[in-house]
Tab-separated table of C-alpha atoms and ligand atoms in Angstrom:
chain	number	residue	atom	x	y	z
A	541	UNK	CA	-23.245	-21.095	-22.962
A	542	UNK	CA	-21.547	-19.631	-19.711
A	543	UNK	CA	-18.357	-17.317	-20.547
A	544	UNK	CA	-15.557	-20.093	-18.502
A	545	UNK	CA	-13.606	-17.166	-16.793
A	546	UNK	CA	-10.701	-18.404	-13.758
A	547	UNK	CA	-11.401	-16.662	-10.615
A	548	UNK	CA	-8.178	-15.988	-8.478
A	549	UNK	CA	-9.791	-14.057	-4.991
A	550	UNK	CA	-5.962	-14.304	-3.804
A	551	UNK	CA	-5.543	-13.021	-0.176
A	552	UNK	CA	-5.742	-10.096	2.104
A	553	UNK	CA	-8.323	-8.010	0.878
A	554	UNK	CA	-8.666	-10.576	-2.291
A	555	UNK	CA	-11.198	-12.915	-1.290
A	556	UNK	CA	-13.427	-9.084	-0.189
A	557	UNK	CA	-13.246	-7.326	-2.872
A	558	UNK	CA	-13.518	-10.667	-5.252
A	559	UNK	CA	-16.817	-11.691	-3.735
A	560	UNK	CA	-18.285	-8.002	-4.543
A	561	UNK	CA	-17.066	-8.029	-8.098
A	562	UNK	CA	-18.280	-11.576	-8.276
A	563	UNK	CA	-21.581	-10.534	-7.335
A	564	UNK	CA	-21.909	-7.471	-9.252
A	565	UNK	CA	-20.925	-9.403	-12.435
A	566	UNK	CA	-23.379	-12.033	-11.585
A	567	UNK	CA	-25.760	-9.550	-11.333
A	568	UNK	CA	-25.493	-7.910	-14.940
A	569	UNK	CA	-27.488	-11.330	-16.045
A	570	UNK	CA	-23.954	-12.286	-18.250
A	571	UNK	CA	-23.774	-15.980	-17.644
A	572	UNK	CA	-20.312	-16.725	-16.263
A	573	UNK	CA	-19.251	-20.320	-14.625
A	574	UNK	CA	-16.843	-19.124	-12.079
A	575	UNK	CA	-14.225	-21.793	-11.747
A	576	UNK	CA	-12.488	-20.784	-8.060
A	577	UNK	CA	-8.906	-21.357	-7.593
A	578	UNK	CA	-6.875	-20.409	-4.548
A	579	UNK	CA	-3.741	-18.653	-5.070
A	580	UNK	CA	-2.420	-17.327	-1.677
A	581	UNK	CA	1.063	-17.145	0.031
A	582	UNK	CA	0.210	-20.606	1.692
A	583	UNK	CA	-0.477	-22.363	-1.222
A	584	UNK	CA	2.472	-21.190	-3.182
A	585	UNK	CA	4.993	-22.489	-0.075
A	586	UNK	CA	2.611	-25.538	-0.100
A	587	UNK	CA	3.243	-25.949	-3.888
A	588	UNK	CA	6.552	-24.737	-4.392
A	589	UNK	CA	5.257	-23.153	-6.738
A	590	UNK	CA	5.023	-19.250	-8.212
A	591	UNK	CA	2.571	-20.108	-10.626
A	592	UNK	CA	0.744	-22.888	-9.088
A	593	UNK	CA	-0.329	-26.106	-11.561
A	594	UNK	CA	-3.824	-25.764	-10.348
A	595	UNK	CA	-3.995	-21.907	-11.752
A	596	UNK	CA	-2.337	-22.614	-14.783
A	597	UNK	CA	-4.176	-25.758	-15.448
A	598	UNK	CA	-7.325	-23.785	-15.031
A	599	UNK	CA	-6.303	-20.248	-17.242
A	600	UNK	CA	-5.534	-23.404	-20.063
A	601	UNK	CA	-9.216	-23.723	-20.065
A	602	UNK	CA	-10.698	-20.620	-20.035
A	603	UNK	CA	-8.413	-17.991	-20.992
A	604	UNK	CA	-9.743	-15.320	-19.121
A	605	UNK	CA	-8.701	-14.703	-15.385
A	606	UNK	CA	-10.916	-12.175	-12.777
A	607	UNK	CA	-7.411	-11.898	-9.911
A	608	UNK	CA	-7.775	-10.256	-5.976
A	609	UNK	CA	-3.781	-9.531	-5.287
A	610	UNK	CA	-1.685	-11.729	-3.831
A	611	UNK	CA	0.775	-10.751	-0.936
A	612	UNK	CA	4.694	-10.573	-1.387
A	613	UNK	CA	7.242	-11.345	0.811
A	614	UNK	CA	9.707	-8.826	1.076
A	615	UNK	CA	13.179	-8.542	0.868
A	616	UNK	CA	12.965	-12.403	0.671
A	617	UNK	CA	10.965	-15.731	0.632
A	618	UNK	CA	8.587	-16.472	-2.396
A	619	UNK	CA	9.110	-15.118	-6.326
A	620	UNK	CA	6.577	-12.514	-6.768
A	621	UNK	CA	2.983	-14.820	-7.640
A	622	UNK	CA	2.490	-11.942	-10.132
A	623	UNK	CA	5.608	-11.607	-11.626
A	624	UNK	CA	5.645	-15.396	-12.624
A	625	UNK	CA	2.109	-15.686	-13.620
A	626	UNK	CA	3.019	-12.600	-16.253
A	627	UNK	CA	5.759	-14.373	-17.480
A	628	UNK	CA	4.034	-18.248	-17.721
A	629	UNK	CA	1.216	-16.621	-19.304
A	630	UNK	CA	2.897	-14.050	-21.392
A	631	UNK	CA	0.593	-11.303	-20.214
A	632	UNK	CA	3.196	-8.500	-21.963
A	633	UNK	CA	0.328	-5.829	-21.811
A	634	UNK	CA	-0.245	-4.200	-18.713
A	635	UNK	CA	-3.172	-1.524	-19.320
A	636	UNK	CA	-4.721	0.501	-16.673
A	637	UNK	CA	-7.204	2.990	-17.340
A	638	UNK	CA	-7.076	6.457	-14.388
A	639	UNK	CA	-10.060	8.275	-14.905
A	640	UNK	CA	-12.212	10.994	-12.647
A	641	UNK	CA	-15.054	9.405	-10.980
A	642	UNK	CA	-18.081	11.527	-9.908
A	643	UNK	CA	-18.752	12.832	-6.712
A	644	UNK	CA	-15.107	12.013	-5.514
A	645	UNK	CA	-13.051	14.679	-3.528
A	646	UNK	CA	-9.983	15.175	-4.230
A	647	UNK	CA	-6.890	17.663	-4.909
A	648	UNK	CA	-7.945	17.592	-8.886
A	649	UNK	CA	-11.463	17.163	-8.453
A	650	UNK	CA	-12.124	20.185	-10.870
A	651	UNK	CA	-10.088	18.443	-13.500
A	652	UNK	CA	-10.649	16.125	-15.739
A	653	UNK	CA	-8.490	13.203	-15.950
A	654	UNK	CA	-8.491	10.446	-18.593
A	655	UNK	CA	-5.313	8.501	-19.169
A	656	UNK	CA	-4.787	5.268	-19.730
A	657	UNK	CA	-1.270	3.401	-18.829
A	658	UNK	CA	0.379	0.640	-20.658
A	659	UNK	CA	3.384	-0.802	-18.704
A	660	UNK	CA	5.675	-3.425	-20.338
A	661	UNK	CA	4.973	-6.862	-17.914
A	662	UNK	CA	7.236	-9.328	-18.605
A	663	UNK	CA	10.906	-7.255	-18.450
A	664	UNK	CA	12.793	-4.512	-16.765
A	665	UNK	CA	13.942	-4.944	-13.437
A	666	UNK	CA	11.339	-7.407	-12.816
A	667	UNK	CA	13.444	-9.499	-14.267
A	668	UNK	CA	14.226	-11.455	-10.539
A	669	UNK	CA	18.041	-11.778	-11.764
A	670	UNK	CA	20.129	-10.631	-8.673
A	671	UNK	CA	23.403	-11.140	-7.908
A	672	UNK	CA	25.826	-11.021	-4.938
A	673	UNK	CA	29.045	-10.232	-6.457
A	674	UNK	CA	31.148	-9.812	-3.277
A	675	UNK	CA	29.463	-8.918	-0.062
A	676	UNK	CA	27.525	-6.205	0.556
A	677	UNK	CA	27.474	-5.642	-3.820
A	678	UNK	CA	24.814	-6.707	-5.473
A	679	UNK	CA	23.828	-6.152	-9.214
A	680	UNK	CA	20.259	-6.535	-10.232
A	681	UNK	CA	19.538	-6.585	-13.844
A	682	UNK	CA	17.313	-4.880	-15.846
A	683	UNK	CA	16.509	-6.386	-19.338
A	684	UNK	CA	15.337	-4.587	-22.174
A	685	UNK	CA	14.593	-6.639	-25.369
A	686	UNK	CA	14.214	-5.269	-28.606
A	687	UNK	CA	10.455	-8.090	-28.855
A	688	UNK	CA	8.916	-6.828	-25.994
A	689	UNK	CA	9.354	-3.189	-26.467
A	690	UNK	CA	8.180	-3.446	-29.479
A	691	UNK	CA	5.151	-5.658	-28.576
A	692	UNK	CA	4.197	-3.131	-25.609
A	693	UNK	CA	4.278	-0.375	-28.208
A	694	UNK	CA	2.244	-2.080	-31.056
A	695	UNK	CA	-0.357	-2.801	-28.616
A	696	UNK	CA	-0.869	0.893	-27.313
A	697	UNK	CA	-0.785	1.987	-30.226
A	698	UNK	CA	-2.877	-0.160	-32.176
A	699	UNK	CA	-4.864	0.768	-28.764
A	700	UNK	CA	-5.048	4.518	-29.679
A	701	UNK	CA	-5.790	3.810	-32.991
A	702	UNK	CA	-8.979	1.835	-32.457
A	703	UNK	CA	-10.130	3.574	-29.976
A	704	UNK	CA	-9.747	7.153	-31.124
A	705	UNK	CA	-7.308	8.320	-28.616
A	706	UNK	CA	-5.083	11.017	-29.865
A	707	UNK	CA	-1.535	11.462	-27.953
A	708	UNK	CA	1.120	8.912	-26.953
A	709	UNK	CA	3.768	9.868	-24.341
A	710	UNK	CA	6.848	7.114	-24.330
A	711	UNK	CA	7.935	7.402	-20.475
A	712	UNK	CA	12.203	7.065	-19.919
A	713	UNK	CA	14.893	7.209	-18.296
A	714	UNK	CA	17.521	7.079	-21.010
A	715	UNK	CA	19.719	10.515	-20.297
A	716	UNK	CA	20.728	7.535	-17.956
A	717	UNK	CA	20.414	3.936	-19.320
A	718	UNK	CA	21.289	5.001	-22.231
A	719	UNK	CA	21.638	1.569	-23.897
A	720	UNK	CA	18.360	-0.095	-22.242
A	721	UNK	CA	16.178	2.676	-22.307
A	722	UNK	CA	17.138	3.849	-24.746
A	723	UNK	CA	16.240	0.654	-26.586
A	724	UNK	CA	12.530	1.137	-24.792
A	725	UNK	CA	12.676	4.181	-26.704
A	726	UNK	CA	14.223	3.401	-30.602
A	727	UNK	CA	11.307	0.472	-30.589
A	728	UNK	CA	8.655	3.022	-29.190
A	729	UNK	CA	10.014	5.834	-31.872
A	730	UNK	CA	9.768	3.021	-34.454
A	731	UNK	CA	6.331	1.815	-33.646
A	732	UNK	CA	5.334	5.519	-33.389
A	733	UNK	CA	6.480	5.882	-37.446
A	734	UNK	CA	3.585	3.666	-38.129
A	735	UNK	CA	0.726	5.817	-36.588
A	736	UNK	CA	1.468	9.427	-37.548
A	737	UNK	CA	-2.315	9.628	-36.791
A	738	UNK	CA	-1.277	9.374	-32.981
A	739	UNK	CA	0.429	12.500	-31.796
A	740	UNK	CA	3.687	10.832	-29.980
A	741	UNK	CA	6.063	12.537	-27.203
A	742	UNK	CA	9.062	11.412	-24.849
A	743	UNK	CA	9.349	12.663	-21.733
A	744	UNK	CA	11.962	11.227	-18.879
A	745	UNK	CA	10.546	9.835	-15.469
A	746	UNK	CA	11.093	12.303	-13.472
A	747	UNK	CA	9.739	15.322	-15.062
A	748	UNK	CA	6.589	12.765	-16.258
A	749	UNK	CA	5.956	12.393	-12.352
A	750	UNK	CA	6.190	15.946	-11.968
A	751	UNK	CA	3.909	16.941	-15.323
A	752	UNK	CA	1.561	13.993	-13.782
A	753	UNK	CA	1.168	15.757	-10.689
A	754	UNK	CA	0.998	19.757	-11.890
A	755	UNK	CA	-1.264	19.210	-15.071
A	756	UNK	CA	-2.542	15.540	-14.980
A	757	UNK	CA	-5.207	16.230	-17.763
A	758	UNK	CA	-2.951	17.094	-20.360
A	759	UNK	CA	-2.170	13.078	-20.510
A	760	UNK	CA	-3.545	10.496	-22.728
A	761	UNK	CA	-1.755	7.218	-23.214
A	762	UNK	CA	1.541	6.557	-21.422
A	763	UNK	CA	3.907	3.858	-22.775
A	764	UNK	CA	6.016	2.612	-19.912
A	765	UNK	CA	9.306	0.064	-18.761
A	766	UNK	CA	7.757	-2.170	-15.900
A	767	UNK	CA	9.537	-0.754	-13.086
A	768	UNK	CA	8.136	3.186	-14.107
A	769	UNK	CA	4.755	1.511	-15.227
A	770	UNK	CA	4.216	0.049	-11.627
A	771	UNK	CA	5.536	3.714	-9.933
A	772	UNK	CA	4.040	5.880	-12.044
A	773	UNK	CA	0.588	3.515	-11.891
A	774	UNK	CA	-0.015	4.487	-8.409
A	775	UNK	CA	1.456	7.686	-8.776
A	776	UNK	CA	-1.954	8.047	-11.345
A	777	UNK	CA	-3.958	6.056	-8.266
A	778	UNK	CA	-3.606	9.184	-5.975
A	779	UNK	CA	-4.490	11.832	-8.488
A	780	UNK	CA	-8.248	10.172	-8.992
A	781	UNK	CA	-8.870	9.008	-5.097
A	782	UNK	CA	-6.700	6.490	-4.152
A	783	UNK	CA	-6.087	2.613	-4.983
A	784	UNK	CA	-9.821	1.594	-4.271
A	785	UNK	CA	-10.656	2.917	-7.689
A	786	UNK	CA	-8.160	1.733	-10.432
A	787	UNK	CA	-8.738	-1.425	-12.712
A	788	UNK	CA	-6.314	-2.938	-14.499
A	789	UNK	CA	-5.940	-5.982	-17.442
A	790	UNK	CA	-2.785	-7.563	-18.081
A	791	UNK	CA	-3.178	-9.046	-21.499
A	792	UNK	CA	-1.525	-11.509	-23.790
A	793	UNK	CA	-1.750	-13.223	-27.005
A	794	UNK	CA	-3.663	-16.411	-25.833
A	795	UNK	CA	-5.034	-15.471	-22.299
A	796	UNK	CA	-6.144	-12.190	-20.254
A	797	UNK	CA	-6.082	-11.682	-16.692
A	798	UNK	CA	-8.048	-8.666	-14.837
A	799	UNK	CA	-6.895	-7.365	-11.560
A	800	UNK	CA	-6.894	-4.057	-9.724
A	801	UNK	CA	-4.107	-2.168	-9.771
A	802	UNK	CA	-4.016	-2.429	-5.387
A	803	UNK	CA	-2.328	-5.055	-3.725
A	804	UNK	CA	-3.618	-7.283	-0.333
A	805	UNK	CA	-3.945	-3.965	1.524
A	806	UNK	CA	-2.937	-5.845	5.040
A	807	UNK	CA	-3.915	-2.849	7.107
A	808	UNK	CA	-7.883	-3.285	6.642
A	809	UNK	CA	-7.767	-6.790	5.504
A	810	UNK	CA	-10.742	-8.573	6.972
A	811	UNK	CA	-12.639	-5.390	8.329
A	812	UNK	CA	-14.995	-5.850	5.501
A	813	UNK	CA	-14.301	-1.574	4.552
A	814	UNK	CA	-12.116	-2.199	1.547
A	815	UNK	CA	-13.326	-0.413	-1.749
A	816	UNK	CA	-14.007	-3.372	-4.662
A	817	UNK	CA	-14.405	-0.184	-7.049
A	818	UNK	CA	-10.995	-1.130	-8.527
A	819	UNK	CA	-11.652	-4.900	-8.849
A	820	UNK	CA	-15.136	-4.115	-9.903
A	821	UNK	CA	-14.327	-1.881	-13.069
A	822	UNK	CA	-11.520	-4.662	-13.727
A	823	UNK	CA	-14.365	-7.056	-14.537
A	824	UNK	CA	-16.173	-4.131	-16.318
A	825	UNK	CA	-12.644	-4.749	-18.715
A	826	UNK	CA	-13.243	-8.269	-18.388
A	827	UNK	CA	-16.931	-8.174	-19.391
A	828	UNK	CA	-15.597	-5.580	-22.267
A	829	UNK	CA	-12.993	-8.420	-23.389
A	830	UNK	CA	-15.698	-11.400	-23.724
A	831	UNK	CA	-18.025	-8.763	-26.121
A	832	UNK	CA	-20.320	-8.288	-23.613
A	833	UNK	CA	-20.370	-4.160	-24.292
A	834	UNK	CA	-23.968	-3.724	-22.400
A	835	UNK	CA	-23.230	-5.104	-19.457
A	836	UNK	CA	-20.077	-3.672	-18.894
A	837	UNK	CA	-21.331	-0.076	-19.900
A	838	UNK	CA	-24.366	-1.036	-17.085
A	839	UNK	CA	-22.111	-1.948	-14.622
A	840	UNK	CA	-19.763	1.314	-15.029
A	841	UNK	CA	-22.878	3.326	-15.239
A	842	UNK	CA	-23.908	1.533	-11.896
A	843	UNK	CA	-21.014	2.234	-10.351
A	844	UNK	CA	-20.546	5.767	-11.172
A	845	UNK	CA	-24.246	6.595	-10.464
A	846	UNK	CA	-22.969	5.394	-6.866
A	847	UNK	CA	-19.960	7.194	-7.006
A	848	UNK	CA	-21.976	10.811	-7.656
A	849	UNK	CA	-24.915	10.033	-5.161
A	850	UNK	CA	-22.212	10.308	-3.025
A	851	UNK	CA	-24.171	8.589	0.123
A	852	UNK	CA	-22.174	4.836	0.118
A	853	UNK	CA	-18.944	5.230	0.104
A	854	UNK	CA	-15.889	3.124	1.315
A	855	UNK	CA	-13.719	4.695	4.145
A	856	UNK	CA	-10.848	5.167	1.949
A	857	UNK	CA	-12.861	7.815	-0.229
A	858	UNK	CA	-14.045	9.716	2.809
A	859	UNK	CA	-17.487	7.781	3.266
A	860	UNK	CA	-18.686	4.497	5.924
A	861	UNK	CA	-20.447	1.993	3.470
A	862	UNK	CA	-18.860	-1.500	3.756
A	863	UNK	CA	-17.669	-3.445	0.988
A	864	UNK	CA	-20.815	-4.844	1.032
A	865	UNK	CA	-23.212	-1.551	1.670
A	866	UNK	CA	-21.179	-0.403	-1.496
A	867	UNK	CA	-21.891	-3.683	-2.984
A	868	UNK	CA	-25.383	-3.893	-2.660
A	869	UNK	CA	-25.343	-0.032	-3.970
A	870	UNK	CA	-24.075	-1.288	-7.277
A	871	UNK	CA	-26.269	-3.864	-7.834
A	872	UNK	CA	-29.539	-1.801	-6.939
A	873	UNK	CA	-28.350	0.505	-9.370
A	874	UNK	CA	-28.112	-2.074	-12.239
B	295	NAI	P1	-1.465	-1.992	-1.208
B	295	NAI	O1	-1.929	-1.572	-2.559
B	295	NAI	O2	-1.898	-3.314	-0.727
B	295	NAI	O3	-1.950	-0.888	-0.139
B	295	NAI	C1	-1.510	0.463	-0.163
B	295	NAI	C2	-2.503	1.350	0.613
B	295	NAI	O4	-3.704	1.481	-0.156
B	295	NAI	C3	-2.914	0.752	1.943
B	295	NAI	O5	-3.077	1.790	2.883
B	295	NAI	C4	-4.254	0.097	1.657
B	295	NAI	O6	-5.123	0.030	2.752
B	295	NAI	C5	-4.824	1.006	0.573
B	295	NAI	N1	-5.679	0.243	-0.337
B	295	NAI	C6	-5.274	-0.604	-1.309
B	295	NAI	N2	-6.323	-1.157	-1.920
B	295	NAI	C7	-7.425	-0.670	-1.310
B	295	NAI	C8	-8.831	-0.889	-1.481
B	295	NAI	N3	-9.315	-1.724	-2.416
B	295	NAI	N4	-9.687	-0.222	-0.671
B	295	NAI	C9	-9.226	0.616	0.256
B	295	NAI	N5	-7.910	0.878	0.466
B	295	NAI	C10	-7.024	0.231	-0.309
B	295	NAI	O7	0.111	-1.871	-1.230
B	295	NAI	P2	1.207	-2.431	-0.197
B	295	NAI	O8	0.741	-2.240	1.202
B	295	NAI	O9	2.450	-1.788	-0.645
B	295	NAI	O10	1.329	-3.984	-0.530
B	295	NAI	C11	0.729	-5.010	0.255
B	295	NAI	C12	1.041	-6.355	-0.376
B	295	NAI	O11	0.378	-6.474	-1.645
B	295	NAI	C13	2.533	-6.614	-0.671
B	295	NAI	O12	2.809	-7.931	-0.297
B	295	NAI	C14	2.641	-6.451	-2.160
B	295	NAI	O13	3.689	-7.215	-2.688
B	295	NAI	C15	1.312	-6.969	-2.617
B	295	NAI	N6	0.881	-6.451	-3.926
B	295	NAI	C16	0.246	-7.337	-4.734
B	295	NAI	C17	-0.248	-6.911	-5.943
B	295	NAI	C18	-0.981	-7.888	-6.775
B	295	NAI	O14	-1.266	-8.997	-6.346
B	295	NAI	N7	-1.334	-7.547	-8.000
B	295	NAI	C19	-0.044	-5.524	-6.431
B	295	NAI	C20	0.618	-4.681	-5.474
B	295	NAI	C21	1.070	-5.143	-4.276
């Protein structure tokens, strides 16, 4: 039987880099039945709709979601397509895993970096409640519950724990907020109780961005608020070579959805040169998620073997392959 999985090539670079993951899936011999859904700016002013009935109608069925990004308006116009699909599909677990590729030049090439980031999804500033109080004031509010801080902690560290990863570091800014993240931090400090097998530290935004920067390899899991999860996220993008490269899975209780860590990338949308690495490795997660560990350890060994030849890269890591010359790379190497 065919894995169902809900494929959401969303727009800009989406529909690119979801046809090269598509294909590079396809070609690992896992039987998927792809069941295509457009999710774009036009169709959520067509719907009215955030979280369009046709893409939640769909994710009912399968569970599992394979997402390109979807563009934003800003400073106005549409709620954020991912912000509501998060919070209709309770996808509290934001994980994205930074690691050194082969072959790839950059400031810390002759580091190692491993770290894996789990940013709270469903709270925080994100929380789309904004307020004119007079003109020219505006309050936004951040919301911190007591559940969902817990839940995002449970699941990193129950995350450590099965997967042997030693260190914890709880990410803050509660010198500041004292009551909200400070709450972030009680539930993370509670949670943390439970695991004294999993080394656990605090350390407040700022100086974590700084820490990331000067000695990047010295991290292992972060536990983050939404807002600092999404900063610090691509903050972790430029350390390893950029957005091109860095998967992500937002997870819930009852359905998954894998998407890169990048958004539409409007600059090079339609030159066929974006880098599906990111979107790619996100279905390596996905593949990981339906128990299909061979084929996702083939198709990250494919992809890194390209990644130290060296010879087909994207533009954004230095190279002049097309999303499909990188493509076709992949699937030679499988
Ligand atoms: P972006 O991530 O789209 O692009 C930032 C820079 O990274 C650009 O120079 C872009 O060319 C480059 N880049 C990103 N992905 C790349 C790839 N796969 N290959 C090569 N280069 C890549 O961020 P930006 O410009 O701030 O946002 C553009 C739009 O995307 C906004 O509307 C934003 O709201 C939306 N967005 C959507 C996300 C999602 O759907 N999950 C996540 C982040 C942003």
């Amino acid at each position: 039987m065919p894995y169902p999985v809900t494929l959401l090539p969303g727009d800009g670079i989406g529909p690119e880099v979801a046809a090269a993951a598509v294909r590079a899936v396809n070609a690992t011999g896992v039987a998927i039945e792809w069941d295509e859904v457009e999710l774009s700016g036009a169709v959520i002013e067509r719907t009215r709709q955030s979280a369009p009935d046709a893409v939640l109608e769909s994710m009912e069925r399968t569970r599992v979601g394979l997402k390109g990004p979807v563009t934003t308006p800003i400073g106005g116009g549409f709620q954020s397509v991912n912000v509501a699909l998060r919070k209709k599909l309770e996808l509290f677990a934001n994980v994205r895993p930074v690691r050194s590729l082969p072959g790839i030049r950059t400031r810390f090439q002759d580091v190692k970096i491993d770290l894996i980031i789990f940013r709270e999804n469903t709270e925080d500033l994100y929380s789309g409640l904004e307020h004119e109080v007079v003109t020219d004031v505006v309050t936004s509010l951040k919301v911190i519950t007591r559940a969902a801080s817990i839940r995002i902690a449970k699941y990193a560290f129950a995350f450590a724990r099965a997967n042997g990863r030693k260190k914890l570091t709880a990410v803050h800014k509660a010198n500041i907020m004292k009551l909200g993240d400070g709450l972030f931090l009680k539930c993370a400090r509670e949670v943390a109780a439970e695991y004294p097998d999993v080394e656990y530290k605090e350390l407040i935004v700022d100086n974590a961005s700084m820490q990331l920067v000067m000695r990047p390899e010295t991290f292992d899991l972060l536990l983050l608020p939404n807002l600092y999860g999404d900063i610090v996220s691509d903050l972790a993008a430029g350390l390893v070579g950029g957005l091109g490269l860095v998967p992500g899975a937002n997870m819930g209780e009852k359905y998954a959805v894998f998407e890169a860590v990048h958004g539409s990338a409007p600059d090079i949308a339609g030159k066929g040169v974006a880098n599906p690495t990111a979107l790619m490795e996100s279905a390596v997660l996905m593949l990981r998620h339906l128990g299909e560990r061979g084929a996702a350890d083939r198709l990250q060994g494919a992809i890194e073997r390209v990644y130290a030849d060296g010879k087909t890269v994207t533009p954004d890591i230095g190279g002049t392959a097309t999303t499909s010359e990188f493509t076709d790379a992949v699937i030679a190497g499988l």
